[in-house]
PDB file of C-alpha atoms in Angstrom:
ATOM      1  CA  UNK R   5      -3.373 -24.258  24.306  1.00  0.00           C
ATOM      2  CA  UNK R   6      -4.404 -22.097  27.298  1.00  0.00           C
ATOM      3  CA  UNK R   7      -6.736 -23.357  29.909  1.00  0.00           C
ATOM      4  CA  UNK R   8      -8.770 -20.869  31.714  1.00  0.00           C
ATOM      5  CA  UNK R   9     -10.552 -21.358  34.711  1.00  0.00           C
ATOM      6  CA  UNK R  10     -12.661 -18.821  36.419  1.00  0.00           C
ATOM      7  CA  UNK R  11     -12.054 -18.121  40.506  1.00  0.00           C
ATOM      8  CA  UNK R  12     -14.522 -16.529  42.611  1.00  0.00           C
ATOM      9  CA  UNK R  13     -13.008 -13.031  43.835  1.00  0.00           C
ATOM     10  CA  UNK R  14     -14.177 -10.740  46.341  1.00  0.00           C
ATOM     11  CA  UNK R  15     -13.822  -7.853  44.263  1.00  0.00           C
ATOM     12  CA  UNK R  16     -16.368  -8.531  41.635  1.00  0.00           C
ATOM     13  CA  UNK R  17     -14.078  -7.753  39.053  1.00  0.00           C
ATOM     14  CA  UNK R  18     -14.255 -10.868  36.564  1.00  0.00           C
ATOM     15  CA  UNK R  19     -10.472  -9.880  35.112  1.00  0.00           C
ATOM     16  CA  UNK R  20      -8.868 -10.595  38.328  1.00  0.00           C
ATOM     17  CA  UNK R  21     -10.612 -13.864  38.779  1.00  0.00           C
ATOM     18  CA  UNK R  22      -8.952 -15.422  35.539  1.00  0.00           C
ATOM     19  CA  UNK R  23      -6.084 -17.798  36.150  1.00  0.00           C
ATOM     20  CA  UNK R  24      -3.845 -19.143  32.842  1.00  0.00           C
ATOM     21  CA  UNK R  25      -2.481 -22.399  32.795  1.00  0.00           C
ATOM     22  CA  UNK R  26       0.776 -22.756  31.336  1.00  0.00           C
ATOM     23  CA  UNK R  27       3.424 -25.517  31.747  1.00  0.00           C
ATOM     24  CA  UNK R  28       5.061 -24.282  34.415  1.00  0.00           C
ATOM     25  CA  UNK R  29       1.535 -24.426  36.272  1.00  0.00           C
ATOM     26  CA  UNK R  30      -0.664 -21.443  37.177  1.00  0.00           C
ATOM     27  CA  UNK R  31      -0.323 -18.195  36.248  1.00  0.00           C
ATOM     28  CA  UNK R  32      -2.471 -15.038  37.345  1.00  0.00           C
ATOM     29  CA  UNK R  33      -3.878 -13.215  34.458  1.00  0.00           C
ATOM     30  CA  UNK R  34      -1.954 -10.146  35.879  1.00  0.00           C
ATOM     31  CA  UNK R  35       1.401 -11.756  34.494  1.00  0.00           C
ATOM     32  CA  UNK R  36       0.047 -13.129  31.656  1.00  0.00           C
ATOM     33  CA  UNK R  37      -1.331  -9.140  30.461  1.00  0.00           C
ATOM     34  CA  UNK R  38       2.011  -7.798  31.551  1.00  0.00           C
ATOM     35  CA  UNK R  39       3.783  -9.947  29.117  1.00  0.00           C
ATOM     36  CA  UNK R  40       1.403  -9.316  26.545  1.00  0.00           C
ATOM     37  CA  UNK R  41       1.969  -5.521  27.308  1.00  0.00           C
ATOM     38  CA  UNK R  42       5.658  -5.613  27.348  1.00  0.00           C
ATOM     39  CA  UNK R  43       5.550  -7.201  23.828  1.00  0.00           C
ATOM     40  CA  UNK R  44       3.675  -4.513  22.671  1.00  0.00           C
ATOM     41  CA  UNK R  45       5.974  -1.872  23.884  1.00  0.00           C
ATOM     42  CA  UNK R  46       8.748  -3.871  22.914  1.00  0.00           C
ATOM     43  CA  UNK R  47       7.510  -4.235  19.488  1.00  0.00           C
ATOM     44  CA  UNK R  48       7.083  -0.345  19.419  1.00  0.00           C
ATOM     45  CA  UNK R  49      10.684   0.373  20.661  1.00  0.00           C
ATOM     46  CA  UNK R  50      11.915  -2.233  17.854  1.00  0.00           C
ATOM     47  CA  UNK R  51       9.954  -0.431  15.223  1.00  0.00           C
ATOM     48  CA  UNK R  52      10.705   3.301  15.951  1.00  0.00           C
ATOM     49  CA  UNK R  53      14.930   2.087  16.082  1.00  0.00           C
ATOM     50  CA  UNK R  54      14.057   0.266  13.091  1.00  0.00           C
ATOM     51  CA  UNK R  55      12.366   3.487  11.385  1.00  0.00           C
ATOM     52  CA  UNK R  56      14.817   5.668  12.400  1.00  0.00           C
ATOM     53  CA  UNK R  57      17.940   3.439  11.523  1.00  0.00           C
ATOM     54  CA  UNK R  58      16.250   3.006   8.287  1.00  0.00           C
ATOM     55  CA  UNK R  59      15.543   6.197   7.857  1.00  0.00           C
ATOM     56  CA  UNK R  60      19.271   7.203   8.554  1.00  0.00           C
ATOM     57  CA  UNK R  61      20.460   4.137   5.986  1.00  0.00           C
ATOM     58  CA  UNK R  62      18.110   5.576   3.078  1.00  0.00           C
ATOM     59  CA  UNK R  63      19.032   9.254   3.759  1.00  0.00           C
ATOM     60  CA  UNK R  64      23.067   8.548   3.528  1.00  0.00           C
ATOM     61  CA  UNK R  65      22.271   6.695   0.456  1.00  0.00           C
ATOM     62  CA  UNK R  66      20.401   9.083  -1.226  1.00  0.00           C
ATOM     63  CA  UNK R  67      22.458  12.074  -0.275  1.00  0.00           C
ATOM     64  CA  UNK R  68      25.381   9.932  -1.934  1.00  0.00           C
ATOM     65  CA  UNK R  69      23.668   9.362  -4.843  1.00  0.00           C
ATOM     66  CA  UNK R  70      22.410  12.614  -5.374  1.00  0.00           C
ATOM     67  CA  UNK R  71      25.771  13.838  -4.790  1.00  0.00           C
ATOM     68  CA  UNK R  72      27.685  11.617  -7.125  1.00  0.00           C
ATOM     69  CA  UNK R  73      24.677  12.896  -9.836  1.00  0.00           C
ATOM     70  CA  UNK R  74      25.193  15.934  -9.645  1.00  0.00           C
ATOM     71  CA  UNK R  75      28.968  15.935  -9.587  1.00  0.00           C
ATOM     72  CA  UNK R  76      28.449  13.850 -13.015  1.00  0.00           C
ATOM     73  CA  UNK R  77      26.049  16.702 -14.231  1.00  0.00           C
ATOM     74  CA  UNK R  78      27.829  19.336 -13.072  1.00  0.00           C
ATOM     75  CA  UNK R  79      31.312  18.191 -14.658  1.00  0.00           C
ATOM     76  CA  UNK R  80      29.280  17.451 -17.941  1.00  0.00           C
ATOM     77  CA  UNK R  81      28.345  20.823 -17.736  1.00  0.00           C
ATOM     78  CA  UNK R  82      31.514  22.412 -16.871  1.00  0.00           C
ATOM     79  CA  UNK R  83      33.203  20.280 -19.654  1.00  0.00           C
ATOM     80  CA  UNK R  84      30.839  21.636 -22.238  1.00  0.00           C
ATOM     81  CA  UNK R  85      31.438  25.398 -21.152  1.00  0.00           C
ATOM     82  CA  UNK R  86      35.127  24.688 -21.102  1.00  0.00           C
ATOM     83  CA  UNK R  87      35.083  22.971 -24.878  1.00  0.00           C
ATOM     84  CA  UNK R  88      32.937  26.108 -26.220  1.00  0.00           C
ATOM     85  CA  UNK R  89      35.017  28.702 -24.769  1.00  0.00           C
ATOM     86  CA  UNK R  90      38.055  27.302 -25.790  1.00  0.00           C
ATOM     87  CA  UNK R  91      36.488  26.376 -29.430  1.00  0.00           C
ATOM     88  CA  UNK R  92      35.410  30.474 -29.446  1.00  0.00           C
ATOM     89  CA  UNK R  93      39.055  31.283 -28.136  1.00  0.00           C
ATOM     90  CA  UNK R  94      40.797  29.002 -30.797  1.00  0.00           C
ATOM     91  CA  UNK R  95      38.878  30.563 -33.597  1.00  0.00           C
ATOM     92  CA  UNK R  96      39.265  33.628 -32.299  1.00  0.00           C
ATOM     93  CA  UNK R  97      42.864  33.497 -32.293  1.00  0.00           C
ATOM     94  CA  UNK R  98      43.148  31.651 -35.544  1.00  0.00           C
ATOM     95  CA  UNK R  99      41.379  34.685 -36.982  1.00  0.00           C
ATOM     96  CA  UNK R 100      43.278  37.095 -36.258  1.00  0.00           C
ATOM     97  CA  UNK R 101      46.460  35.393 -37.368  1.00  0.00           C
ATOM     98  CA  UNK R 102      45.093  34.686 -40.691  1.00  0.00           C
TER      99      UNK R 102
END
C-alpha cells in the first residue's frame, strides 16, 4: 500500500505537492508518473513487436500452407489431365490398329 501525504507548494499546483511512500522512503510523484509512463510505452513497444512478429509467424505459415494446397490441387489436377489424355491417346491408338 501507498501512503500519500499532501505538501504545501508554492506553485499551487496540487500534483506537484504529492509525495509516495515506498520502502525505500519518499518518492516525488514526478518519479512515481514517470514509471507509470514508461510502463505504458513499454507495454506499447512490447505489443507492436509482438503484433508484428506474430503477424510475420502467421503469414509464413499460411503462405506454406496455402502453398503445399495448392501444389496438392494442382498435381491432382495435372494427374487427372495426364490420365485422360493418355486414356484418349491409348484408345486412339488401339483403334486404329484394330
Amino acid at each position: 500500500m501507498i501512503d500519500v501525504t499532501i505538501f504545501e507548494g508554492t506553485d499551487g499546483d496540487p500534483l506537484k505537492r504529492v509525495y509516495f511512500k515506498n520502502t525505500k522512503g519518499w518518492i516525488i510523484r514526478e518519479s512515481f508518473y514517470n514509471q507509470s509512463i514508461n510502463q505504458s510505452i513499454n507495454q506499447s513497444i512490447n505489443q507492436s513487436i509482438n503484433q508484428s512478429i506474430n503477424q510475420s509467424i502467421n503469414q509464413s505459415i499460411n503462405q506454406s500452407i496455402n502453398q503445399s494446397i495448392n501444389q496438392s490441387i494442382n498435381q491432382s489436377i495435372n494427374q487427372s489431365i495426364n490420365q485422360s489424355i493418355n486414356q484418349s491417346i491409348n484408345q486412339s491408338i488401339n483403334q486404329s490398329i484394330n
